């Protein structure tokens, strides 16, 4: 059985007081729900604040990004060990906004996955097609390339430690969610790809979560799909009520 993962990607939002209040509300929700892993990914400067508000609850802490080198002259960057030191267990890698605005490539994604695994972090590896790619029918080709390059050269036991997030770019922050059937189709495709190229058992156990305008109103039907093991939630993760409702839908 794959434990559902509900992850909040706060992106570049919130100040300390808001972050504390939101985390406290989510901690209260998780104390009333079972069988769901809940993860918060605030901006770097809020990691300490969120960690303090998480306290000894089961809510997990993660970052939205990292750099692949362990230390050195890389102004502005944050390493995997720094994230571990800050209390992170997870890190989002290759989000489409990083690919689109900050030059992240399939190859840099792979280097970052390696750095995360070496430090003991769980990478949440994001893949997804743009609207143009969806419309010209190249979704399977794009997903196959992104997944294969990201996972290239990793051993099955390493892949088993990852989480994959399918985030169709056209659904992120647009209010346009993939239909449960469309999302399920791609999730099954990714699982099948991992089964063929990595290992059958690893494919069965790996969590593939969905992201792109997931909210309280559509979480139930998305999470009901066989191959959807949770969500990576942007906008709706900034509202305690919405995010709590998604956690409840997963439990
Ligand atoms: P959204 O973002 O829920 O606001 O669409 C999801 C994401 O980018 O992870």
XYZ file of N, CA, C and O in Angstrom, residues 53-251:
796
model
N 6.729 25.678 14.237
C 5.263 25.525 14.348
C 4.833 24.064 14.182
O 3.807 23.639 14.715
N 5.627 23.290 13.464
C 5.337 21.856 13.295
C 5.519 21.131 14.632
O 4.779 20.204 14.957
N 6.505 21.588 15.406
C 6.761 20.999 16.724
C 7.005 19.510 16.614
O 7.720 19.056 15.721
N 6.374 18.736 17.501
C 6.601 17.288 17.430
C 5.458 16.566 16.717
O 5.262 15.365 16.874
N 4.683 17.294 15.912
C 3.624 16.640 15.116
C 4.250 15.853 13.966
O 5.459 15.929 13.747
N 3.415 15.131 13.226
C 3.930 14.296 12.132
C 4.107 15.038 10.811
O 4.504 14.445 9.814
N 3.761 16.309 10.782
C 3.884 17.070 9.528
C 5.364 17.136 9.157
O 6.220 17.346 10.009
N 5.643 16.928 7.870
C 7.036 16.913 7.409
C 7.397 18.251 6.770
O 6.540 18.952 6.233
N 8.699 18.537 6.803
C 9.198 19.782 6.238
C 10.006 19.490 4.969
O 10.767 18.524 4.917
N 9.826 20.342 3.973
C 10.594 20.175 2.743
C 10.941 21.525 2.138
O 10.394 22.554 2.533
N 11.863 21.511 1.172
C 12.232 22.746 0.483
C 11.749 22.670 -0.963
O 11.369 21.601 -1.447
N 11.777 23.799 -1.637
C 11.249 23.859 -3.011
C 12.339 23.685 -4.060
O 12.058 23.628 -5.260
N 13.588 23.634 -3.605
C 14.696 23.702 -4.549
C 16.000 23.457 -3.795
O 16.039 23.628 -2.577
N 17.044 23.063 -4.480
C 18.383 22.982 -3.881
C 19.412 23.091 -5.002
O 19.059 23.050 -6.185
N 20.685 23.233 -4.627
C 21.739 23.200 -5.628
C 22.511 21.900 -5.450
O 22.624 21.372 -4.344
N 23.049 21.387 -6.558
C 23.620 20.047 -6.510
C 25.004 19.954 -5.869
O 25.421 18.880 -5.464
N 25.724 21.063 -5.763
C 27.058 21.001 -5.142
C 26.926 20.993 -3.615
O 26.007 21.592 -3.072
N 27.858 20.328 -2.929
C 27.736 20.219 -1.468
C 28.043 21.516 -0.711
O 27.508 21.741 0.369
N 28.936 22.356 -1.236
C 29.266 23.627 -0.583
C 30.148 24.417 -1.540
O 30.542 23.899 -2.587
N 30.473 25.635 -1.197
C 31.424 26.386 -2.016
C 30.912 27.716 -2.506
O 29.933 28.258 -1.993
N 31.611 28.253 -3.525
C 31.334 29.593 -4.018
C 30.168 29.583 -5.018
O 30.365 29.649 -6.230
N 28.963 29.472 -4.500
C 27.753 29.448 -5.341
C 26.757 30.429 -4.741
O 25.778 30.035 -4.090
N 27.045 31.698 -4.917
C 26.264 32.762 -4.281
C 24.755 32.585 -4.482
O 24.308 32.394 -5.602
N 24.061 32.602 -3.379
C 22.602 32.541 -3.437
C 22.029 31.137 -3.389
O 20.814 30.979 -3.329
N 22.882 30.130 -3.440
C 22.362 28.760 -3.513
C 22.354 28.067 -2.132
O 22.998 28.516 -1.187
N 21.622 26.961 -2.061
C 21.433 26.219 -0.812
C 21.720 24.741 -1.110
O 21.221 24.203 -2.096
N 22.499 24.094 -0.250
C 22.856 22.695 -0.513
C 21.923 21.718 0.196
O 21.179 22.091 1.112
N 22.035 20.469 -0.212
C 21.210 19.410 0.380
C 21.482 19.266 1.880
O 20.548 19.130 2.675
N 22.767 19.333 2.277
C 23.062 19.171 3.714
C 22.523 20.351 4.526
O 22.128 20.169 5.675
N 22.498 21.538 3.925
C 21.906 22.687 4.629
C 20.421 22.437 4.877
O 19.887 22.788 5.925
N 19.781 21.826 3.903
C 18.340 21.538 4.050
C 18.108 20.503 5.149
O 17.192 20.641 5.959
N 18.962 19.487 5.173
C 18.840 18.470 6.226
C 19.051 19.139 7.588
O 18.296 18.923 8.533
N 20.071 19.995 7.652
C 20.388 20.708 8.886
C 19.210 21.594 9.348
O 19.007 21.812 10.536
N 18.435 22.091 8.378
C 17.283 22.946 8.697
C 16.050 22.115 9.054
O 14.992 22.674 9.347
N 16.181 20.795 8.996
C 15.055 19.941 9.393
C 14.237 19.387 8.241
O 13.173 18.806 8.447
N 14.722 19.555 7.007
C 13.957 19.054 5.853
C 14.130 17.548 5.686
O 15.225 17.014 5.884
N 13.045 16.905 5.250
C 13.100 15.491 4.871
C 12.917 15.349 3.356
O 13.248 14.324 2.777
N 12.306 16.351 2.742
C 11.955 16.293 1.320
C 12.499 17.527 0.597
O 12.744 18.551 1.217
N 12.635 17.395 -0.715
C 12.920 18.576 -1.530
C 12.273 18.412 -2.903
O 12.346 17.352 -3.510
N 11.589 19.463 -3.339
C 10.976 19.473 -4.671
C 12.087 19.749 -5.679
O 12.905 20.651 -5.470
N 12.125 18.967 -6.742
C 13.175 19.149 -7.751
C 12.558 19.219 -9.142
O 11.693 18.414 -9.491
N 13.006 20.215 -9.920
C 12.570 20.308 -11.317
C 11.154 20.798 -11.506
O 10.498 20.475 -12.509
N 10.668 21.606 -10.559
C 9.334 22.187 -10.752
C 9.316 22.962 -12.073
O 10.313 23.571 -12.450
N 8.181 22.971 -12.752
C 8.136 23.614 -14.076
C 8.479 25.097 -13.997
O 9.002 25.666 -14.946
N 8.199 25.736 -12.848
C 8.565 27.155 -12.727
C 10.082 27.313 -12.671
O 10.630 28.297 -13.154
N 10.773 26.341 -12.094
C 12.240 26.364 -12.084
C 12.766 26.104 -13.497
O 13.761 26.673 -13.925
N 12.079 25.217 -14.220
C 12.511 24.913 -15.597
C 12.269 26.140 -16.476
O 13.096 26.506 -17.305
N 11.104 26.775 -16.284
C 10.695 27.887 -17.144
C 11.457 29.180 -16.853
O 11.890 29.866 -17.768
N 11.620 29.536 -15.578
C 12.196 30.841 -15.234
C 13.667 30.787 -14.833
O 14.334 31.812 -14.782
N 14.175 29.615 -14.476
C 15.529 29.572 -13.919
C 16.428 28.554 -14.623
O 17.437 28.114 -14.072
N 16.057 28.183 -15.830
C 16.947 27.387 -16.670
C 17.218 25.959 -16.220
O 18.214 25.357 -16.623
N 16.343 25.424 -15.364
C 16.508 24.028 -14.925
C 16.316 23.097 -16.140
O 15.411 23.323 -16.931
N 17.185 22.099 -16.275
C 17.070 21.165 -17.401
C 16.914 19.738 -16.868
O 17.108 19.502 -15.677
N 16.610 18.808 -17.757
C 16.495 17.406 -17.332
C 17.798 16.944 -16.682
O 17.790 16.221 -15.691
N 18.935 17.387 -17.240
C 20.225 16.956 -16.695
C 20.484 17.582 -15.324
O 20.959 16.901 -14.406
N 20.157 18.875 -15.161
C 20.389 19.486 -13.836
C 19.461 18.864 -12.806
O 19.826 18.705 -11.637
N 18.287 18.476 -13.244
C 17.350 17.792 -12.339
C 17.998 16.500 -11.826
O 17.961 16.200 -10.635
N 18.620 15.753 -12.727
C 19.262 14.499 -12.313
C 20.376 14.751 -11.281
O 20.485 14.048 -10.291
N 21.193 15.783 -11.506
C 22.272 16.096 -10.550
C 21.700 16.447 -9.181
O 22.252 16.090 -8.145
N 20.594 17.162 -9.199
C 19.976 17.577 -7.927
C 19.357 16.384 -7.203
O 19.403 16.305 -5.973
N 18.801 15.451 -7.965
C 18.246 14.240 -7.336
C 19.374 13.494 -6.628
O 19.232 13.034 -5.503
N 20.510 13.400 -7.309
C 21.667 12.697 -6.743
C 22.105 13.354 -5.429
O 22.323 12.691 -4.415
N 22.210 14.696 -5.454
C 22.628 15.428 -4.246
C 21.630 15.195 -3.114
O 22.017 14.995 -1.960
N 20.353 15.210 -3.436
C 19.312 15.017 -2.419
C 19.426 13.625 -1.812
O 19.455 13.468 -0.583
N 19.530 12.611 -2.667
C 19.607 11.231 -2.171
C 20.864 11.027 -1.314
O 20.797 10.397 -0.261
N 21.984 11.581 -1.776
C 23.234 11.433 -1.021
C 23.111 12.014 0.386
O 23.744 11.542 1.319
N 22.296 13.066 0.525
C 22.139 13.706 1.835
C 21.018 13.065 2.653
O 20.778 13.465 3.784
N 20.302 12.117 2.040
C 19.211 11.452 2.758
C 17.869 12.152 2.630
O 16.950 11.886 3.406
N 17.754 13.057 1.652
C 16.471 13.738 1.420
C 15.635 12.949 0.418
O 16.190 12.297 -0.475
N 14.323 13.026 0.541
C 13.447 12.421 -0.456
C 13.176 13.443 -1.555
O 12.583 14.490 -1.297
N 13.604 13.154 -2.794
C 13.328 14.094 -3.881
C 11.892 13.939 -4.388
O 11.418 12.822 -4.573
N 11.218 15.060 -4.571
C 9.899 15.058 -5.225
C 10.164 15.586 -6.633
O 10.360 16.783 -6.833
N 10.254 14.666 -7.576
C 10.716 14.998 -8.923
C 9.524 15.384 -9.809
O 8.628 14.576 -10.038
N 9.530 16.636 -10.286
C 8.381 17.132 -11.066
C 8.575 16.944 -12.566
O 9.637 17.270 -13.102
N 7.536 16.457 -13.203
C 7.517 16.334 -14.665
C 6.149 16.826 -15.156
O 5.204 16.887 -14.380
N 6.089 17.175 -16.435
C 4.799 17.611 -16.969
C 4.963 18.324 -18.284
O 5.995 18.960 -18.535
N 3.933 18.221 -19.116
C 3.994 18.817 -20.450
C 3.362 20.203 -20.472
O 2.508 20.509 -19.643
N 3.771 21.020 -21.435
C 3.155 22.340 -21.616
C 1.862 22.174 -22.424
O 1.589 21.090 -22.963
N 1.114 23.277 -22.533
C -0.136 23.238 -23.294
C 0.134 22.875 -24.766
O -0.554 22.042 -25.356
N 1.176 23.482 -25.317
C 1.532 23.230 -26.711
C 1.845 21.739 -26.924
O 1.394 21.127 -27.896
N 2.595 21.175 -25.988
C 2.965 19.753 -26.101
C 1.735 18.863 -25.949
O 1.582 17.861 -26.648
N 0.837 19.234 -25.046
C -0.411 18.467 -24.871
C -1.203 18.509 -26.171
O -1.679 17.499 -26.671
N -1.308 19.734 -26.765
C -2.148 19.884 -27.958
C -1.571 19.218 -29.194
O -2.311 18.748 -30.047
N -0.236 19.157 -29.288
C 0.303 18.503 -30.487
C 0.550 16.998 -30.265
O 1.200 16.342 -31.078
N 0.035 16.497 -29.157
C 0.066 15.046 -28.947
C 1.390 14.496 -28.443
O 1.609 13.287 -28.450
N 2.281 15.397 -28.004
C 3.590 14.847 -27.595
C 3.715 14.593 -26.096
O 4.823 14.367 -25.603
N 2.600 14.588 -25.364
C 2.679 14.343 -23.909
C 3.486 13.084 -23.564
O 4.432 13.165 -22.767
N 3.175 11.912 -24.140
C 3.930 10.710 -23.739
C 5.431 10.850 -24.000
O 6.249 10.452 -23.156
N 5.773 11.470 -25.143
C 7.188 11.621 -25.503
C 7.907 12.527 -24.496
O 9.021 12.232 -24.050
N 7.256 13.626 -24.128
C 7.860 14.587 -23.202
C 8.021 13.955 -21.817
O 9.084 14.044 -21.191
N 6.980 13.290 -21.353
C 7.032 12.662 -20.023
C 8.093 11.568 -20.010
O 8.876 11.451 -19.067
N 8.133 10.797 -21.076
C 9.124 9.719 -21.144
C 10.541 10.284 -21.073
O 11.388 9.766 -20.356
N 10.774 11.377 -21.810
C 12.114 11.990 -21.789
C 12.441 12.519 -20.391
O 13.507 12.244 -19.837
N 11.512 13.265 -19.802
C 11.780 13.859 -18.487
C 12.040 12.780 -17.431
O 12.980 12.884 -16.645
N 11.213 11.744 -17.445
C 11.368 10.683 -16.438
C 12.658 9.900 -16.697
O 13.440 9.664 -15.777
N 12.906 9.526 -17.957
C 14.086 8.697 -18.231
C 15.373 9.428 -17.908
O 16.278 8.853 -17.303
N 15.473 10.714 -18.313
C 16.719 11.437 -18.025
C 16.882 11.616 -16.519
O 17.965 11.447 -15.971
N 15.789 11.940 -15.827
C 15.882 12.154 -14.375
C 16.336 10.885 -13.651
O 17.128 10.942 -12.717
N 15.839 9.741 -14.097
C 16.105 8.492 -13.364
C 17.325 7.715 -13.871
O 17.738 6.728 -13.260
N 17.886 8.177 -14.999
C 19.026 7.516 -15.618
C 20.131 7.230 -14.599
O 20.496 8.112 -13.816
N 20.650 6.038 -14.633
C 21.803 5.631 -13.812
C 21.510 5.482 -12.313
O 22.404 5.178 -11.543
N 20.290 5.705 -11.878
C 20.000 5.446 -10.466
C 19.636 3.979 -10.301
O 18.989 3.379 -11.171
N 20.059 3.411 -9.170
C 19.744 2.011 -8.895
C 18.276 1.922 -8.486
O 17.722 2.876 -7.935
N 17.665 0.732 -8.697
C 16.257 0.584 -8.303
C 16.008 1.009 -6.853
O 15.016 1.670 -6.560
N 16.927 0.665 -5.942
C 16.690 1.040 -4.529
C 16.751 2.553 -4.318
O 16.177 3.067 -3.367
N 17.435 3.255 -5.222
C 17.449 4.725 -5.129
C 16.128 5.296 -5.679
O 15.537 6.190 -5.085
N 15.703 4.746 -6.811
C 14.433 5.217 -7.393
C 13.290 4.984 -6.404
O 12.372 5.801 -6.279
N 13.390 3.883 -5.660
C 12.341 3.552 -4.684
C 12.189 4.635 -3.620
O 11.136 4.763 -3.000
N 13.244 5.434 -3.412
C 13.186 6.475 -2.375
C 12.572 7.777 -2.895
O 12.399 8.725 -2.138
N 12.276 7.844 -4.192
C 11.797 9.103 -4.779
C 10.274 9.180 -4.779
O 9.581 8.178 -4.637
N 9.800 10.394 -4.974
C 8.382 10.627 -5.261
C 8.366 11.329 -6.618
O 9.220 12.174 -6.888
N 7.433 10.942 -7.484
C 7.297 11.640 -8.769
C 6.042 12.508 -8.690
O 5.003 12.060 -8.186
N 6.154 13.749 -9.170
C 4.969 14.614 -9.225
C 4.651 14.891 -10.685
O 5.493 15.443 -11.406
N 3.459 14.462 -11.113
C 3.033 14.812 -12.478
C 2.279 16.128 -12.394
O 1.223 16.221 -11.757
N 2.861 17.149 -13.023
C 2.241 18.470 -12.998
C 2.145 19.019 -14.421
O 3.107 19.630 -14.920
N 0.992 18.807 -15.078
C 0.836 19.394 -16.404
C 0.957 20.914 -16.289
O 0.247 21.528 -15.485
N 1.877 21.504 -17.044
C 2.176 22.928 -16.897
C 0.924 23.781 -17.135
O 0.704 24.784 -16.456
N 0.076 23.333 -18.053
C -1.136 24.094 -18.390
C -2.161 24.094 -17.254
O -3.127 24.846 -17.279
N -1.951 23.264 -16.257
C -2.911 23.191 -15.146
C -2.400 23.914 -13.905
O -3.140 24.078 -12.941
N -1.137 24.374 -13.940
C -0.564 24.985 -12.734
C -0.989 26.433 -12.600
O -0.709 27.255 -13.468
N -1.692 26.710 -11.518
C -2.104 28.089 -11.220
C -3.102 28.664 -12.203
O -3.345 29.868 -12.212
N -3.680 27.831 -13.037
C -4.583 28.338 -14.077
C -6.044 28.078 -13.736
O -6.934 28.595 -14.398
N -6.275 27.257 -12.723
C -7.647 26.873 -12.393
C -8.129 25.741 -13.291
O -9.195 25.181 -13.096
N -7.317 25.386 -14.327
C -7.688 24.279 -15.224
C -7.058 23.002 -14.695
O -5.851 22.814 -14.802
N -7.857 22.129 -14.134
C -7.291 20.884 -13.616
C -7.374 19.838 -14.716
O -8.319 19.849 -15.500
N -6.417 18.920 -14.729
C -6.560 17.776 -15.632
C -7.768 16.984 -15.130
O -7.994 16.913 -13.923
N -8.530 16.401 -16.022
C -9.642 15.572 -15.548
C -9.014 14.361 -14.857
O -7.865 13.992 -15.147
N -9.737 13.746 -13.931
C -9.175 12.574 -13.249
C -8.705 11.514 -14.251
O -7.662 10.903 -14.055
N -9.434 11.358 -15.356
C -9.079 10.341 -16.359
C -7.769 10.706 -17.071
O -6.915 9.849 -17.296
N -7.641 11.990 -17.434
C -6.419 12.446 -18.104
C -5.217 12.269 -17.186
O -4.157 11.788 -17.604
N -5.381 12.677 -15.921
C -4.270 12.551 -14.974
C -3.938 11.076 -14.755
O -2.769 10.677 -14.827
N -4.963 10.263 -14.556
C -4.744 8.825 -14.319
C -3.964 8.200 -15.480
O -3.052 7.395 -15.269
N -4.314 8.597 -16.681
C -3.658 8.039 -17.869
C -2.144 8.298 -17.834
O -1.331 7.399 -18.073
N -1.768 9.542 -17.473
C -0.340 9.872 -17.432
C 0.339 9.188 -16.235
O 1.457 8.682 -16.349
N -0.357 9.143 -15.109
C 0.231 8.469 -13.932
C 0.506 6.989 -14.246
O 1.561 6.461 -13.898
N -0.439 6.342 -14.898
C -0.265 4.928 -15.246
C 0.893 4.771 -16.234
O 1.683 3.829 -16.157
N 0.994 5.731 -17.144
C 2.074 5.725 -18.132
C 3.439 5.813 -17.425
O 4.369 5.065 -17.751
N 3.529 6.710 -16.428
C 4.796 6.874 -15.692
C 5.120 5.590 -14.906
O 6.247 5.103 -14.911
N 4.100 5.016 -14.275
C 4.339 3.797 -13.491
C 4.818 2.657 -14.403
O 5.731 1.911 -14.070
N 4.216 2.581 -15.564
C 4.573 1.554 -16.523
C 6.013 1.742 -17.029
O 6.773 0.780 -17.181
N 6.350 3.000 -17.240
C 7.698 3.346 -17.697
C 8.737 2.902 -16.649
O 9.778 2.318 -16.976
N 8.442 3.181 -15.379
C 9.360 2.799 -14.297
C 9.421 1.274 -14.176
O 10.485 0.700 -13.956
N 8.288 0.648 -14.399
C 8.242 -0.812 -14.348
C 9.160 -1.417 -15.413
O 9.916 -2.358 -15.152
N 9.118 -0.841 -16.614
C 9.922 -1.374 -17.721
C 11.392 -0.987 -17.600
O 12.279 -1.772 -17.888
N 11.652 0.268 -17.189
C 13.038 0.738 -17.256
C 13.788 0.607 -15.933
O 15.011 0.668 -15.917
N 13.073 0.436 -14.829
C 13.763 0.340 -13.531
C 13.500 -1.020 -12.884
O 14.387 -1.867 -12.810
N 12.286 -1.209 -12.422
C 11.978 -2.450 -11.716
C 10.472 -2.501 -11.438
O 9.869 -1.489 -11.082
N 9.908 -3.688 -11.550
C 8.458 -3.864 -11.365
C 8.000 -3.512 -9.957
O 7.001 -2.834 -9.755
N 8.731 -4.026 -8.974
C 8.352 -3.788 -7.572
C 8.496 -2.321 -7.209
O 7.667 -1.769 -6.482
N 9.559 -1.691 -7.705
C 9.781 -0.268 -7.436
C 8.609 0.528 -8.020
O 8.069 1.433 -7.387
N 8.190 0.161 -9.230
C 7.074 0.860 -9.881
C 5.787 0.726 -9.062
O 5.010 1.667 -8.959
N 5.606 -0.432 -8.472
C 4.399 -0.655 -7.658
C 4.402 0.200 -6.407
O 3.364 0.648 -5.931
N 5.587 0.400 -5.838
C 5.676 1.075 -4.545
C 5.860 2.576 -4.615
O 5.564 3.288 -3.661
N 6.329 3.080 -5.761
C 6.675 4.503 -5.832
C 5.414 5.370 -5.831
O 4.401 5.011 -6.450
N 5.493 6.501 -5.118
C 4.333 7.387 -5.103
C 4.405 8.377 -6.258
O 5.433 9.024 -6.464
N 3.308 8.453 -7.003
C 3.202 9.414 -8.105
C 2.051 10.349 -7.731
O 0.895 9.918 -7.648
N 2.411 11.606 -7.439
C 1.385 12.540 -6.971
C 1.029 13.519 -8.087
O 1.809 13.728 -9.018
N -0.158 14.114 -7.998
C -0.630 15.020 -9.045
C -0.553 16.471 -8.576
O -0.860 16.766 -7.417
N -0.184 17.369 -9.461
C -0.209 18.795 -9.145
C -0.743 19.602 -10.306
O -0.470 19.292 -11.468
N -1.479 20.656 -9.989
C -2.050 21.525 -11.029
C -3.490 21.826 -10.679
O -4.379 21.036 -10.985
N -3.674 22.972 -9.988
C -5.020 23.423 -9.592
C -5.799 22.368 -8.813
O -7.018 22.264 -8.954
N -5.102 21.588 -7.996
C -5.828 20.666 -7.114
C -6.388 21.484 -5.958
O -5.711 22.355 -5.413
N -7.646 21.242 -5.634
C -8.281 21.981 -4.542
C -9.319 21.086 -3.871
O -9.541 19.949 -4.326
N -9.935 21.628 -2.804
C -10.900 20.823 -2.045
C -11.983 20.245 -2.961
O -12.372 19.084 -2.827
N -12.435 21.058 -3.936
C -13.564 20.653 -4.773
C -13.239 19.516 -5.749
O -14.152 18.837 -6.225
N -11.952 19.319 -6.096
C -11.657 18.256 -7.066
C -10.737 17.158 -6.506
O -10.397 16.211 -7.203
N -10.334 17.335 -5.233
C -9.353 16.395 -4.662
C -9.899 14.968 -4.592
O -9.184 14.010 -4.932
N -11.162 14.846 -4.168
C -11.760 13.514 -4.014
C -11.628 12.664 -5.274
O -11.127 11.546 -5.234
N -12.067 13.231 -6.407
C -12.084 12.412 -7.631
C -10.681 12.181 -8.191
O -10.412 11.121 -8.764
N -9.781 13.129 -7.977
C -8.406 12.897 -8.436
C -7.756 11.803 -7.588
O -7.161 10.857 -8.110
N -7.917 11.930 -6.266
C -7.265 10.977 -5.356
C -7.886 9.581 -5.425
O -7.293 8.614 -4.970
N -9.079 9.494 -6.014
C -9.736 8.189 -6.143
C -9.121 7.354 -7.264
O -9.353 6.146 -7.372
N -8.311 7.975 -8.123
C -7.714 7.241 -9.249
C -6.627 6.276 -8.748
O -5.842 6.624 -7.864
N -6.587 5.119 -9.370
C -5.675 4.049 -8.941
C -4.219 4.478 -8.801
O -3.535 4.061 -7.877
N -3.747 5.290 -9.754
C -2.324 5.606 -9.765
C -2.001 7.001 -9.236
O -0.872 7.460 -9.390
N -2.969 7.667 -8.643
C -2.715 8.996 -8.060
C -2.565 8.843 -6.552
O -3.506 8.479 -5.856
N -1.344 9.088 -6.070
C -1.014 8.778 -4.677
C -0.886 10.024 -3.812
O -0.184 9.992 -2.791
N -1.506 11.098 -4.231
C -1.430 12.310 -3.429
C -1.386 13.533 -4.311
O -1.651 13.441 -5.522
N -1.022 14.664 -3.711
C -1.028 15.901 -4.484
C 0.110 16.826 -4.094
O 0.598 16.802 -2.967
N 0.542 17.610 -5.091
C 1.473 18.708 -4.857
C 0.649 19.956 -5.111
O 0.246 20.214 -6.256
N 0.372 20.678 -4.054
C -0.644 21.721 -4.121
C -0.028 23.095 -3.935
O 0.684 23.334 -2.946
N -0.286 23.981 -4.881
C 0.234 25.344 -4.801
C -0.777 26.264 -4.136
O -0.888 26.313 -2.910
N -1.546 26.961 -4.954
C -2.499 27.966 -4.466
C -3.344 27.509 -3.282
O -3.440 28.216 -2.268
N -3.941 26.333 -3.386
C -4.846 25.861 -2.332
C -4.110 25.462 -1.052
O -4.741 25.287 -0.007
N -2.778 25.372 -1.107
C -2.044 25.014 0.124
C -1.822 26.242 1.003
O -1.341 26.138 2.128
N -2.163 27.427 0.477
C -1.969 28.661 1.258
C -3.199 28.990 2.083
O -3.204 29.958 2.843
N -4.257 28.196 1.887
C -5.488 28.439 2.653
C -5.726 27.232 3.552
O -5.904 26.109 3.056
N -5.718 27.481 4.853
C -5.807 26.376 5.815
C -7.020 25.482 5.555
O -6.901 24.258 5.559
N -8.158 26.103 5.292
C -9.385 25.298 5.119
C -9.319 24.409 3.880
O -9.694 23.240 3.916
N -8.844 24.995 2.790
C -8.732 24.254 1.527
C -7.750 23.081 1.677
O -8.041 21.950 1.308
N -6.577 23.406 2.232
C -5.546 22.382 2.338
C -5.995 21.275 3.296
O -5.784 20.090 3.021
N -6.649 21.667 4.389
C -7.138 20.673 5.343
C -8.171 19.763 4.686
O -8.190 18.547 4.940
N -9.014 20.350 3.851
C -10.038 19.537 3.182
C -9.375 18.525 2.234
O -9.843 17.388 2.095
N -8.281 18.919 1.602
C -7.569 17.993 0.699
C -6.945 16.852 1.524
O -7.004 15.687 1.136
N -6.374 17.214 2.680
C -5.795 16.167 3.554
C -6.888 15.183 3.957
O -6.690 13.960 3.905
N -8.050 15.721 4.296
C -9.162 14.834 4.715
C -9.605 13.960 3.553
O -9.934 12.792 3.743
N -9.609 14.518 2.340
C -10.018 13.732 1.165
C -9.061 12.563 0.946
O -9.445 11.507 0.448
N -7.802 12.746 1.320
C -6.807 11.689 1.098
C -6.827 10.639 2.192
O -6.254 9.559 2.042
N -7.460 10.934 3.299
C -7.360 10.023 4.455
C -8.436 8.937 4.439
O -9.438 9.059 3.799
